């Protein structure tokens, strides 16, 4: 599995959002003449946009589409580990730009995506469950443990124990195929959204305090499941890795 990942955000990220990653801003508001007055500038190469025959917005989306193409990640895996990503000019450029824009919108606005509702929560549908009174406080989400054919205890990826009173089942295993920085996006939620205490400072990191919405983490988990599935659907629609012989 390729280790390269591309992830869009509308916030200024820590450089380790993706391990040893690099960030490329669509716009740059730094001053070009040393003055204190920032001027928003588009960082997309005019020369490359002209070669593609696209606007800068379309070019930015085209690049994101190419970076998310599994065949590209596999073919150039060694180069992507040690060098900047180099973007080829491919056939079906418009389709790459169209799907790339859909991926940008999906990843940047992941919190606005509808929660995935084809799961069962305590045996109830999403709509039935959320109309009841529940404690959504989390300590550490985890997969339920089951015995495999060899009798070994393994994680059941289709089930997440949200807290002592909430169990989410029927999670589609396909959702785990969307991997960011070497780990399924769903697993990042389980890893990051838990109560942790720093050993040195003894400061407690409690994600339950991140939002006044008591269902924020619960819905976020279901949204990321939906984002994962939608991302995989869009990636499957990307054209083949074929160079444009006319350029």
JSON list of C-alpha atoms in Angstrom, two decimals:
[
{"chain": "A", "resi": 1, "resn": "UNK", "atom": "CA", "xyz": [0.00, 0.00, 0.00]},
{"chain": "A", "resi": 2, "resn": "UNK", "atom": "CA", "xyz": [1.45, 3.43, -0.97]},
{"chain": "A", "resi": 3, "resn": "UNK", "atom": "CA", "xyz": [2.50, 5.50, 2.03]},
{"chain": "A", "resi": 4, "resn": "UNK", "atom": "CA", "xyz": [1.95, 8.84, 0.28]},
{"chain": "A", "resi": 5, "resn": "UNK", "atom": "CA", "xyz": [-1.10, 10.88, 1.29]},
{"chain": "A", "resi": 6, "resn": "UNK", "atom": "CA", "xyz": [-2.59, 14.17, 0.17]},
{"chain": "A", "resi": 7, "resn": "UNK", "atom": "CA", "xyz": [-5.03, 16.01, 2.40]},
{"chain": "A", "resi": 8, "resn": "UNK", "atom": "CA", "xyz": [-6.66, 19.40, 1.86]},
{"chain": "A", "resi": 9, "resn": "UNK", "atom": "CA", "xyz": [-7.48, 21.83, 4.66]},
{"chain": "A", "resi": 10, "resn": "UNK", "atom": "CA", "xyz": [-8.64, 25.43, 4.86]},
{"chain": "A", "resi": 11, "resn": "UNK", "atom": "CA", "xyz": [-6.62, 25.98, 8.04]},
{"chain": "A", "resi": 12, "resn": "UNK", "atom": "CA", "xyz": [-2.89, 26.53, 8.50]},
{"chain": "A", "resi": 13, "resn": "UNK", "atom": "CA", "xyz": [-1.74, 23.05, 9.60]},
{"chain": "A", "resi": 14, "resn": "UNK", "atom": "CA", "xyz": [1.09, 21.87, 11.76]},
{"chain": "A", "resi": 15, "resn": "UNK", "atom": "CA", "xyz": [3.77, 20.54, 9.39]},
{"chain": "A", "resi": 16, "resn": "UNK", "atom": "CA", "xyz": [3.31, 17.12, 11.02]},
{"chain": "A", "resi": 17, "resn": "UNK", "atom": "CA", "xyz": [-0.38, 16.92, 10.19]},
{"chain": "A", "resi": 18, "resn": "UNK", "atom": "CA", "xyz": [0.94, 14.40, 7.70]},
{"chain": "A", "resi": 19, "resn": "UNK", "atom": "CA", "xyz": [4.18, 12.98, 9.06]},
{"chain": "A", "resi": 20, "resn": "UNK", "atom": "CA", "xyz": [7.20, 14.81, 7.61]},
{"chain": "A", "resi": 21, "resn": "UNK", "atom": "CA", "xyz": [4.76, 16.43, 5.23]},
{"chain": "A", "resi": 22, "resn": "UNK", "atom": "CA", "xyz": [4.90, 19.62, 3.22]},
{"chain": "A", "resi": 23, "resn": "UNK", "atom": "CA", "xyz": [2.18, 22.19, 2.75]},
{"chain": "A", "resi": 24, "resn": "UNK", "atom": "CA", "xyz": [1.30, 24.06, -0.41]},
{"chain": "A", "resi": 25, "resn": "UNK", "atom": "CA", "xyz": [-1.00, 27.03, -0.06]},
{"chain": "A", "resi": 26, "resn": "UNK", "atom": "CA", "xyz": [-3.43, 27.91, -2.80]},
{"chain": "A", "resi": 27, "resn": "UNK", "atom": "CA", "xyz": [-3.20, 31.56, -1.80]},
{"chain": "A", "resi": 28, "resn": "UNK", "atom": "CA", "xyz": [-0.42, 33.56, -0.21]},
{"chain": "A", "resi": 29, "resn": "UNK", "atom": "CA", "xyz": [-1.17, 36.77, 1.65]},
{"chain": "A", "resi": 30, "resn": "UNK", "atom": "CA", "xyz": [2.43, 37.73, 2.36]},
{"chain": "A", "resi": 31, "resn": "UNK", "atom": "CA", "xyz": [3.72, 41.02, 1.07]},
{"chain": "A", "resi": 32, "resn": "UNK", "atom": "CA", "xyz": [5.84, 40.77, -2.07]},
{"chain": "A", "resi": 33, "resn": "UNK", "atom": "CA", "xyz": [7.68, 44.07, -1.58]},
{"chain": "A", "resi": 34, "resn": "UNK", "atom": "CA", "xyz": [8.59, 43.91, 2.11]},
{"chain": "A", "resi": 35, "resn": "UNK", "atom": "CA", "xyz": [5.75, 46.18, 3.20]},
{"chain": "A", "resi": 36, "resn": "UNK", "atom": "CA", "xyz": [3.44, 45.39, 6.08]},
{"chain": "A", "resi": 37, "resn": "UNK", "atom": "CA", "xyz": [0.39, 45.34, 3.84]},
{"chain": "A", "resi": 38, "resn": "UNK", "atom": "CA", "xyz": [-0.45, 41.77, 2.76]},
{"chain": "A", "resi": 39, "resn": "UNK", "atom": "CA", "xyz": [-1.80, 41.18, -0.73]},
{"chain": "A", "resi": 40, "resn": "UNK", "atom": "CA", "xyz": [-3.57, 37.94, -1.54]},
{"chain": "A", "resi": 41, "resn": "UNK", "atom": "CA", "xyz": [-1.80, 36.15, -4.38]},
{"chain": "A", "resi": 42, "resn": "UNK", "atom": "CA", "xyz": [-2.61, 32.91, -6.15]},
{"chain": "A", "resi": 43, "resn": "UNK", "atom": "CA", "xyz": [0.27, 30.46, -5.81]},
{"chain": "A", "resi": 44, "resn": "UNK", "atom": "CA", "xyz": [-0.76, 28.28, -8.75]},
{"chain": "A", "resi": 45, "resn": "UNK", "atom": "CA", "xyz": [1.75, 28.45, -11.61]},
{"chain": "A", "resi": 46, "resn": "UNK", "atom": "CA", "xyz": [0.41, 30.45, -14.54]},
{"chain": "A", "resi": 47, "resn": "UNK", "atom": "CA", "xyz": [2.71, 28.52, -16.87]},
{"chain": "A", "resi": 48, "resn": "UNK", "atom": "CA", "xyz": [1.38, 25.15, -15.75]},
{"chain": "A", "resi": 49, "resn": "UNK", "atom": "CA", "xyz": [-2.22, 26.37, -15.91]},
{"chain": "A", "resi": 50, "resn": "UNK", "atom": "CA", "xyz": [-1.64, 27.50, -19.50]},
{"chain": "A", "resi": 51, "resn": "UNK", "atom": "CA", "xyz": [-0.18, 24.10, -20.41]},
{"chain": "A", "resi": 52, "resn": "UNK", "atom": "CA", "xyz": [-3.30, 22.45, -19.05]},
{"chain": "A", "resi": 53, "resn": "UNK", "atom": "CA", "xyz": [-5.56, 25.01, -20.70]},
{"chain": "A", "resi": 54, "resn": "UNK", "atom": "CA", "xyz": [-7.28, 25.58, -17.37]},
{"chain": "A", "resi": 55, "resn": "UNK", "atom": "CA", "xyz": [-7.96, 28.34, -14.91]},
{"chain": "A", "resi": 56, "resn": "UNK", "atom": "CA", "xyz": [-5.86, 28.41, -11.74]},
{"chain": "A", "resi": 57, "resn": "UNK", "atom": "CA", "xyz": [-8.81, 27.09, -9.73]},
{"chain": "A", "resi": 58, "resn": "UNK", "atom": "CA", "xyz": [-9.20, 24.18, -12.12]},
{"chain": "A", "resi": 59, "resn": "UNK", "atom": "CA", "xyz": [-5.45, 23.57, -12.08]},
{"chain": "A", "resi": 60, "resn": "UNK", "atom": "CA", "xyz": [-5.41, 23.39, -8.29]},
{"chain": "A", "resi": 61, "resn": "UNK", "atom": "CA", "xyz": [-8.25, 20.85, -8.38]},
{"chain": "A", "resi": 62, "resn": "UNK", "atom": "CA", "xyz": [-6.49, 18.90, -11.15]},
{"chain": "A", "resi": 63, "resn": "UNK", "atom": "CA", "xyz": [-3.37, 18.57, -9.00]},
{"chain": "A", "resi": 64, "resn": "UNK", "atom": "CA", "xyz": [-5.40, 17.32, -6.03]},
{"chain": "A", "resi": 65, "resn": "UNK", "atom": "CA", "xyz": [-7.11, 14.77, -8.24]},
{"chain": "A", "resi": 66, "resn": "UNK", "atom": "CA", "xyz": [-3.79, 13.46, -9.55]},
{"chain": "A", "resi": 67, "resn": "UNK", "atom": "CA", "xyz": [-2.28, 13.29, -6.05]},
{"chain": "A", "resi": 68, "resn": "UNK", "atom": "CA", "xyz": [-5.18, 11.10, -4.91]},
{"chain": "A", "resi": 69, "resn": "UNK", "atom": "CA", "xyz": [-4.88, 8.68, -7.83]},
{"chain": "A", "resi": 70, "resn": "UNK", "atom": "CA", "xyz": [-3.68, 5.30, -6.45]},
{"chain": "A", "resi": 71, "resn": "UNK", "atom": "CA", "xyz": [-1.88, 4.43, -9.69]},
{"chain": "A", "resi": 72, "resn": "UNK", "atom": "CA", "xyz": [0.11, 7.68, -9.45]},
{"chain": "A", "resi": 73, "resn": "UNK", "atom": "CA", "xyz": [0.97, 7.04, -5.80]},
{"chain": "A", "resi": 74, "resn": "UNK", "atom": "CA", "xyz": [2.12, 3.52, -6.62]},
{"chain": "A", "resi": 75, "resn": "UNK", "atom": "CA", "xyz": [4.12, 4.29, -9.77]},
{"chain": "A", "resi": 76, "resn": "UNK", "atom": "CA", "xyz": [5.99, 7.19, -8.21]},
{"chain": "A", "resi": 77, "resn": "UNK", "atom": "CA", "xyz": [6.14, 5.82, -4.65]},
{"chain": "A", "resi": 78, "resn": "UNK", "atom": "CA", "xyz": [9.95, 5.97, -4.41]},
{"chain": "A", "resi": 79, "resn": "UNK", "atom": "CA", "xyz": [10.11, 9.52, -5.76]},
{"chain": "A", "resi": 80, "resn": "UNK", "atom": "CA", "xyz": [7.33, 10.73, -3.48]},
{"chain": "A", "resi": 81, "resn": "UNK", "atom": "CA", "xyz": [9.28, 9.52, -0.43]},
{"chain": "A", "resi": 82, "resn": "UNK", "atom": "CA", "xyz": [12.29, 11.73, -1.15]},
{"chain": "A", "resi": 83, "resn": "UNK", "atom": "CA", "xyz": [11.25, 14.52, -3.49]},
{"chain": "A", "resi": 84, "resn": "UNK", "atom": "CA", "xyz": [8.48, 17.00, -4.17]},
{"chain": "A", "resi": 85, "resn": "UNK", "atom": "CA", "xyz": [5.51, 15.58, -6.00]},
{"chain": "A", "resi": 86, "resn": "UNK", "atom": "CA", "xyz": [5.85, 16.18, -9.72]},
{"chain": "A", "resi": 87, "resn": "UNK", "atom": "CA", "xyz": [2.58, 16.52, -11.56]},
{"chain": "A", "resi": 88, "resn": "UNK", "atom": "CA", "xyz": [2.31, 15.00, -15.04]},
{"chain": "A", "resi": 89, "resn": "UNK", "atom": "CA", "xyz": [-0.05, 16.27, -17.70]},
{"chain": "A", "resi": 90, "resn": "UNK", "atom": "CA", "xyz": [-2.54, 13.46, -18.18]},
{"chain": "A", "resi": 91, "resn": "UNK", "atom": "CA", "xyz": [-5.36, 12.64, -20.53]},
{"chain": "A", "resi": 92, "resn": "UNK", "atom": "CA", "xyz": [-8.88, 13.45, -19.34]},
{"chain": "A", "resi": 93, "resn": "UNK", "atom": "CA", "xyz": [-7.60, 16.57, -17.57]},
{"chain": "A", "resi": 94, "resn": "UNK", "atom": "CA", "xyz": [-11.10, 17.96, -17.15]},
{"chain": "A", "resi": 95, "resn": "UNK", "atom": "CA", "xyz": [-12.25, 14.82, -15.33]},
{"chain": "A", "resi": 96, "resn": "UNK", "atom": "CA", "xyz": [-9.26, 14.97, -12.99]},
{"chain": "A", "resi": 97, "resn": "UNK", "atom": "CA", "xyz": [-10.11, 18.60, -12.22]},
{"chain": "A", "resi": 98, "resn": "UNK", "atom": "CA", "xyz": [-13.81, 17.84, -11.72]},
{"chain": "A", "resi": 99, "resn": "UNK", "atom": "CA", "xyz": [-13.20, 14.97, -9.31]},
{"chain": "A", "resi": 100, "resn": "UNK", "atom": "CA", "xyz": [-10.29, 16.79, -7.69]},
{"chain": "A", "resi": 101, "resn": "UNK", "atom": "CA", "xyz": [-12.64, 19.68, -6.87]},
{"chain": "A", "resi": 102, "resn": "UNK", "atom": "CA", "xyz": [-15.19, 17.26, -5.42]},
{"chain": "A", "resi": 103, "resn": "UNK", "atom": "CA", "xyz": [-12.45, 15.76, -3.24]},
{"chain": "A", "resi": 104, "resn": "UNK", "atom": "CA", "xyz": [-11.31, 19.21, -2.13]},
{"chain": "A", "resi": 105, "resn": "UNK", "atom": "CA", "xyz": [-14.85, 20.18, -1.16]},
{"chain": "A", "resi": 106, "resn": "UNK", "atom": "CA", "xyz": [-15.37, 16.89, 0.67]},
{"chain": "A", "resi": 107, "resn": "UNK", "atom": "CA", "xyz": [-12.12, 16.97, 2.65]},
{"chain": "A", "resi": 108, "resn": "UNK", "atom": "CA", "xyz": [-12.16, 20.65, 3.52]},
{"chain": "A", "resi": 109, "resn": "UNK", "atom": "CA", "xyz": [-15.82, 20.60, 4.57]},
{"chain": "A", "resi": 110, "resn": "UNK", "atom": "CA", "xyz": [-15.82, 17.19, 6.26]},
{"chain": "A", "resi": 111, "resn": "UNK", "atom": "CA", "xyz": [-17.61, 18.58, 9.31]},
{"chain": "A", "resi": 112, "resn": "UNK", "atom": "CA", "xyz": [-20.57, 19.58, 7.12]},
{"chain": "A", "resi": 113, "resn": "UNK", "atom": "CA", "xyz": [-20.98, 16.07, 5.68]},
{"chain": "A", "resi": 114, "resn": "UNK", "atom": "CA", "xyz": [-24.02, 14.12, 6.88]},
{"chain": "A", "resi": 115, "resn": "UNK", "atom": "CA", "xyz": [-23.29, 11.38, 9.44]},
{"chain": "A", "resi": 116, "resn": "UNK", "atom": "CA", "xyz": [-23.29, 7.90, 7.93]},
{"chain": "A", "resi": 117, "resn": "UNK", "atom": "CA", "xyz": [-26.66, 6.45, 8.90]},
{"chain": "A", "resi": 118, "resn": "UNK", "atom": "CA", "xyz": [-26.49, 2.88, 7.61]},
{"chain": "A", "resi": 119, "resn": "UNK", "atom": "CA", "xyz": [-25.11, 1.73, 10.96]},
{"chain": "A", "resi": 120, "resn": "UNK", "atom": "CA", "xyz": [-26.99, 0.52, 14.00]},
{"chain": "A", "resi": 121, "resn": "UNK", "atom": "CA", "xyz": [-26.49, 2.13, 17.39]},
{"chain": "A", "resi": 122, "resn": "UNK", "atom": "CA", "xyz": [-27.49, -0.16, 20.23]},
{"chain": "A", "resi": 123, "resn": "UNK", "atom": "CA", "xyz": [-29.56, -2.00, 17.65]},
{"chain": "A", "resi": 124, "resn": "UNK", "atom": "CA", "xyz": [-31.43, 1.16, 16.60]},
{"chain": "A", "resi": 125, "resn": "UNK", "atom": "CA", "xyz": [-31.21, 3.27, 13.46]},
{"chain": "A", "resi": 126, "resn": "UNK", "atom": "CA", "xyz": [-29.42, 6.62, 13.70]},
{"chain": "A", "resi": 127, "resn": "UNK", "atom": "CA", "xyz": [-32.71, 8.53, 13.60]},
{"chain": "A", "resi": 128, "resn": "UNK", "atom": "CA", "xyz": [-34.29, 6.41, 16.30]},
{"chain": "A", "resi": 129, "resn": "UNK", "atom": "CA", "xyz": [-31.24, 6.52, 18.54]},
{"chain": "A", "resi": 130, "resn": "UNK", "atom": "CA", "xyz": [-30.54, 10.26, 18.56]},
{"chain": "A", "resi": 131, "resn": "UNK", "atom": "CA", "xyz": [-34.10, 11.04, 19.64]},
{"chain": "A", "resi": 132, "resn": "UNK", "atom": "CA", "xyz": [-33.45, 9.32, 22.95]},
{"chain": "A", "resi": 133, "resn": "UNK", "atom": "CA", "xyz": [-31.53, 10.58, 25.95]},
{"chain": "A", "resi": 134, "resn": "UNK", "atom": "CA", "xyz": [-27.94, 9.34, 25.96]},
{"chain": "A", "resi": 135, "resn": "UNK", "atom": "CA", "xyz": [-24.57, 10.10, 27.51]},
{"chain": "A", "resi": 136, "resn": "UNK", "atom": "CA", "xyz": [-22.18, 10.90, 24.64]},
{"chain": "A", "resi": 137, "resn": "UNK", "atom": "CA", "xyz": [-19.14, 11.42, 26.87]},
{"chain": "A", "resi": 138, "resn": "UNK", "atom": "CA", "xyz": [-16.13, 9.43, 25.66]},
{"chain": "A", "resi": 139, "resn": "UNK", "atom": "CA", "xyz": [-13.04, 8.15, 27.42]},
{"chain": "A", "resi": 140, "resn": "UNK", "atom": "CA", "xyz": [-11.54, 5.90, 24.76]},
{"chain": "A", "resi": 141, "resn": "UNK", "atom": "CA", "xyz": [-13.34, 4.53, 21.74]},
{"chain": "A", "resi": 142, "resn": "UNK", "atom": "CA", "xyz": [-12.29, 1.06, 20.64]},
{"chain": "A", "resi": 143, "resn": "UNK", "atom": "CA", "xyz": [-13.26, -1.87, 18.48]},
{"chain": "A", "resi": 144, "resn": "UNK", "atom": "CA", "xyz": [-15.10, -4.78, 19.97]},
{"chain": "A", "resi": 145, "resn": "UNK", "atom": "CA", "xyz": [-12.96, -7.89, 20.41]},
{"chain": "A", "resi": 146, "resn": "UNK", "atom": "CA", "xyz": [-14.03, -11.21, 18.89]},
{"chain": "A", "resi": 147, "resn": "UNK", "atom": "CA", "xyz": [-12.45, -14.63, 18.43]},
{"chain": "A", "resi": 148, "resn": "UNK", "atom": "CA", "xyz": [-11.29, -15.58, 14.94]},
{"chain": "A", "resi": 149, "resn": "UNK", "atom": "CA", "xyz": [-11.28, -19.10, 13.53]},
{"chain": "A", "resi": 150, "resn": "UNK", "atom": "CA", "xyz": [-7.98, -19.82, 15.26]},
{"chain": "A", "resi": 151, "resn": "UNK", "atom": "CA", "xyz": [-9.43, -18.72, 18.58]},
{"chain": "A", "resi": 152, "resn": "UNK", "atom": "CA", "xyz": [-7.30, -15.59, 18.71]},
{"chain": "A", "resi": 153, "resn": "UNK", "atom": "CA", "xyz": [-8.78, -12.34, 20.02]},
{"chain": "A", "resi": 154, "resn": "UNK", "atom": "CA", "xyz": [-8.98, -9.80, 17.18]},
{"chain": "A", "resi": 155, "resn": "UNK", "atom": "CA", "xyz": [-10.67, -6.47, 16.59]},
{"chain": "A", "resi": 156, "resn": "UNK", "atom": "CA", "xyz": [-14.06, -6.47, 14.88]},
{"chain": "A", "resi": 157, "resn": "UNK", "atom": "CA", "xyz": [-13.74, -3.44, 12.61]},
{"chain": "A", "resi": 158, "resn": "UNK", "atom": "CA", "xyz": [-17.48, -3.43, 11.95]},
{"chain": "A", "resi": 159, "resn": "UNK", "atom": "CA", "xyz": [-18.16, -2.54, 15.58]},
{"chain": "A", "resi": 160, "resn": "UNK", "atom": "CA", "xyz": [-16.98, 0.39, 17.68]},
{"chain": "A", "resi": 161, "resn": "UNK", "atom": "CA", "xyz": [-17.57, 0.65, 21.41]},
{"chain": "A", "resi": 162, "resn": "UNK", "atom": "CA", "xyz": [-18.17, 4.37, 21.69]},
{"chain": "A", "resi": 163, "resn": "UNK", "atom": "CA", "xyz": [-18.56, 4.36, 25.48]},
{"chain": "A", "resi": 164, "resn": "UNK", "atom": "CA", "xyz": [-20.02, 2.09, 28.15]},
{"chain": "A", "resi": 165, "resn": "UNK", "atom": "CA", "xyz": [-23.56, 2.81, 26.95]},
{"chain": "A", "resi": 166, "resn": "UNK", "atom": "CA", "xyz": [-23.17, 3.16, 23.18]},
{"chain": "A", "resi": 167, "resn": "UNK", "atom": "CA", "xyz": [-22.16, 0.50, 20.66]},
{"chain": "A", "resi": 168, "resn": "UNK", "atom": "CA", "xyz": [-22.04, 1.23, 16.91]},
{"chain": "A", "resi": 169, "resn": "UNK", "atom": "CA", "xyz": [-22.36, -1.80, 14.63]},
{"chain": "A", "resi": 170, "resn": "UNK", "atom": "CA", "xyz": [-22.63, -2.56, 10.89]},
{"chain": "A", "resi": 171, "resn": "UNK", "atom": "CA", "xyz": [-19.77, -0.21, 9.99]},
{"chain": "A", "resi": 172, "resn": "UNK", "atom": "CA", "xyz": [-18.81, -1.07, 6.38]},
{"chain": "A", "resi": 173, "resn": "UNK", "atom": "CA", "xyz": [-15.32, -2.56, 6.24]},
{"chain": "A", "resi": 174, "resn": "UNK", "atom": "CA", "xyz": [-14.71, -0.77, 2.95]},
{"chain": "A", "resi": 175, "resn": "UNK", "atom": "CA", "xyz": [-14.55, 2.53, 4.86]},
{"chain": "A", "resi": 176, "resn": "UNK", "atom": "CA", "xyz": [-11.22, 1.43, 6.30]},
{"chain": "A", "resi": 177, "resn": "UNK", "atom": "CA", "xyz": [-9.70, 1.44, 2.81]},
{"chain": "A", "resi": 178, "resn": "UNK", "atom": "CA", "xyz": [-9.43, 5.23, 2.92]},
{"chain": "A", "resi": 179, "resn": "UNK", "atom": "CA", "xyz": [-6.00, 5.67, 4.46]},
{"chain": "A", "resi": 180, "resn": "UNK", "atom": "CA", "xyz": [-4.41, 8.97, 5.51]},
{"chain": "A", "resi": 181, "resn": "UNK", "atom": "CA", "xyz": [-0.78, 9.03, 6.60]},
{"chain": "A", "resi": 182, "resn": "UNK", "atom": "CA", "xyz": [-0.59, 5.25, 6.90]},
{"chain": "A", "resi": 183, "resn": "UNK", "atom": "CA", "xyz": [-3.77, 4.75, 8.91]},
{"chain": "A", "resi": 184, "resn": "UNK", "atom": "CA", "xyz": [-7.50, 4.59, 8.04]},
{"chain": "A", "resi": 185, "resn": "UNK", "atom": "CA", "xyz": [-9.21, 7.92, 8.67]},
{"chain": "A", "resi": 186, "resn": "UNK", "atom": "CA", "xyz": [-11.61, 6.17, 11.06]},
{"chain": "A", "resi": 187, "resn": "UNK", "atom": "CA", "xyz": [-8.69, 4.94, 13.16]},
{"chain": "A", "resi": 188, "resn": "UNK", "atom": "CA", "xyz": [-7.37, 8.49, 13.47]},
{"chain": "A", "resi": 189, "resn": "UNK", "atom": "CA", "xyz": [-10.64, 9.49, 15.15]},
{"chain": "A", "resi": 190, "resn": "UNK", "atom": "CA", "xyz": [-10.36, 6.59, 17.59]},
{"chain": "A", "resi": 191, "resn": "UNK", "atom": "CA", "xyz": [-6.72, 7.44, 18.28]},
{"chain": "A", "resi": 192, "resn": "UNK", "atom": "CA", "xyz": [-7.06, 11.20, 18.72]},
{"chain": "A", "resi": 193, "resn": "UNK", "atom": "CA", "xyz": [-10.46, 11.52, 20.42]},
{"chain": "A", "resi": 194, "resn": "UNK", "atom": "CA", "xyz": [-9.74, 10.02, 23.81]},
{"chain": "A", "resi": 195, "resn": "UNK", "atom": "CA", "xyz": [-8.90, 11.44, 27.20]},
{"chain": "A", "resi": 196, "resn": "UNK", "atom": "CA", "xyz": [-5.12, 11.65, 27.58]},
{"chain": "A", "resi": 197, "resn": "UNK", "atom": "CA", "xyz": [-2.89, 12.93, 30.36]},
{"chain": "A", "resi": 198, "resn": "UNK", "atom": "CA", "xyz": [0.56, 14.28, 29.57]},
{"chain": "A", "resi": 199, "resn": "UNK", "atom": "CA", "xyz": [3.10, 12.41, 31.70]},
{"chain": "A", "resi": 200, "resn": "UNK", "atom": "CA", "xyz": [5.35, 15.43, 32.30]},
{"chain": "A", "resi": 201, "resn": "UNK", "atom": "CA", "xyz": [2.88, 18.26, 32.79]},
{"chain": "A", "resi": 202, "resn": "UNK", "atom": "CA", "xyz": [-0.05, 16.10, 33.95]},
{"chain": "A", "resi": 203, "resn": "UNK", "atom": "CA", "xyz": [-2.27, 18.29, 31.77]},
{"chain": "A", "resi": 204, "resn": "UNK", "atom": "CA", "xyz": [-5.44, 16.45, 30.78]},
{"chain": "A", "resi": 205, "resn": "UNK", "atom": "CA", "xyz": [-6.50, 16.57, 27.14]},
{"chain": "A", "resi": 206, "resn": "UNK", "atom": "CA", "xyz": [-10.26, 16.00, 27.20]},
{"chain": "A", "resi": 207, "resn": "UNK", "atom": "CA", "xyz": [-11.93, 16.02, 23.76]},
{"chain": "A", "resi": 208, "resn": "UNK", "atom": "CA", "xyz": [-15.34, 16.21, 25.42]},
{"chain": "A", "resi": 209, "resn": "UNK", "atom": "CA", "xyz": [-14.56, 19.89, 26.00]},
{"chain": "A", "resi": 210, "resn": "UNK", "atom": "CA", "xyz": [-13.91, 20.61, 22.31]},
{"chain": "A", "resi": 211, "resn": "UNK", "atom": "CA", "xyz": [-17.51, 21.52, 21.57]},
{"chain": "A", "resi": 212, "resn": "UNK", "atom": "CA", "xyz": [-20.70, 22.50, 23.35]},
{"chain": "A", "resi": 213, "resn": "UNK", "atom": "CA", "xyz": [-22.52, 20.07, 21.08]},
{"chain": "A", "resi": 214, "resn": "UNK", "atom": "CA", "xyz": [-22.78, 16.90, 23.17]},
{"chain": "A", "resi": 215, "resn": "UNK", "atom": "CA", "xyz": [-23.01, 14.78, 20.02]},
{"chain": "A", "resi": 216, "resn": "UNK", "atom": "CA", "xyz": [-20.01, 16.40, 18.29]},
{"chain": "A", "resi": 217, "resn": "UNK", "atom": "CA", "xyz": [-17.59, 13.46, 18.59]},
{"chain": "A", "resi": 218, "resn": "UNK", "atom": "CA", "xyz": [-20.31, 10.87, 18.00]},
{"chain": "A", "resi": 219, "resn": "UNK", "atom": "CA", "xyz": [-21.46, 12.59, 14.81]},
{"chain": "A", "resi": 220, "resn": "UNK", "atom": "CA", "xyz": [-17.86, 13.30, 13.76]},
{"chain": "A", "resi": 221, "resn": "UNK", "atom": "CA", "xyz": [-17.07, 9.59, 13.82]},
{"chain": "A", "resi": 222, "resn": "UNK", "atom": "CA", "xyz": [-20.08, 8.86, 11.62]},
{"chain": "A", "resi": 223, "resn": "UNK", "atom": "CA", "xyz": [-19.20, 11.77, 9.32]},
{"chain": "A", "resi": 224, "resn": "UNK", "atom": "CA", "xyz": [-15.67, 10.44, 8.84]},
{"chain": "A", "resi": 225, "resn": "UNK", "atom": "CA", "xyz": [-17.13, 7.03, 7.93]},
{"chain": "A", "resi": 226, "resn": "UNK", "atom": "CA", "xyz": [-19.23, 8.80, 5.30]},
{"chain": "A", "resi": 227, "resn": "UNK", "atom": "CA", "xyz": [-16.28, 10.91, 4.09]},
{"chain": "A", "resi": 228, "resn": "UNK", "atom": "CA", "xyz": [-14.19, 7.75, 3.75]},
{"chain": "A", "resi": 229, "resn": "UNK", "atom": "CA", "xyz": [-16.80, 6.01, 1.62]},
{"chain": "A", "resi": 230, "resn": "UNK", "atom": "CA", "xyz": [-17.48, 9.08, -0.53]},
{"chain": "A", "resi": 231, "resn": "UNK", "atom": "CA", "xyz": [-13.74, 9.58, -1.04]},
{"chain": "A", "resi": 232, "resn": "UNK", "atom": "CA", "xyz": [-13.32, 5.99, -2.21]},
{"chain": "A", "resi": 233, "resn": "UNK", "atom": "CA", "xyz": [-16.25, 6.41, -4.61]},
{"chain": "A", "resi": 234, "resn": "UNK", "atom": "CA", "xyz": [-14.70, 9.56, -6.10]},
{"chain": "A", "resi": 235, "resn": "UNK", "atom": "CA", "xyz": [-11.25, 7.99, -6.38]},
{"chain": "A", "resi": 236, "resn": "UNK", "atom": "CA", "xyz": [-12.77, 5.08, -8.31]},
{"chain": "A", "resi": 237, "resn": "UNK", "atom": "CA", "xyz": [-14.12, 7.64, -10.81]},
{"chain": "A", "resi": 238, "resn": "UNK", "atom": "CA", "xyz": [-10.66, 9.09, -11.51]},
{"chain": "A", "resi": 239, "resn": "UNK", "atom": "CA", "xyz": [-9.35, 8.37, -15.04]},
{"chain": "A", "resi": 240, "resn": "UNK", "atom": "CA", "xyz": [-6.38, 6.13, -15.73]},
{"chain": "A", "resi": 241, "resn": "UNK", "atom": "CA", "xyz": [-2.79, 7.28, -15.39]},
{"chain": "A", "resi": 242, "resn": "UNK", "atom": "CA", "xyz": [-2.19, 8.07, -19.06]},
{"chain": "A", "resi": 243, "resn": "UNK", "atom": "CA", "xyz": [0.11, 10.83, -20.22]},
{"chain": "A", "resi": 244, "resn": "UNK", "atom": "CA", "xyz": [-1.28, 13.32, -22.72]},
{"chain": "A", "resi": 245, "resn": "UNK", "atom": "CA", "xyz": [0.80, 12.63, -25.83]},
{"chain": "A", "resi": 246, "resn": "UNK", "atom": "CA", "xyz": [-0.33, 15.91, -27.40]},
{"chain": "A", "resi": 247, "resn": "UNK", "atom": "CA", "xyz": [1.66, 17.98, -24.88]}
]
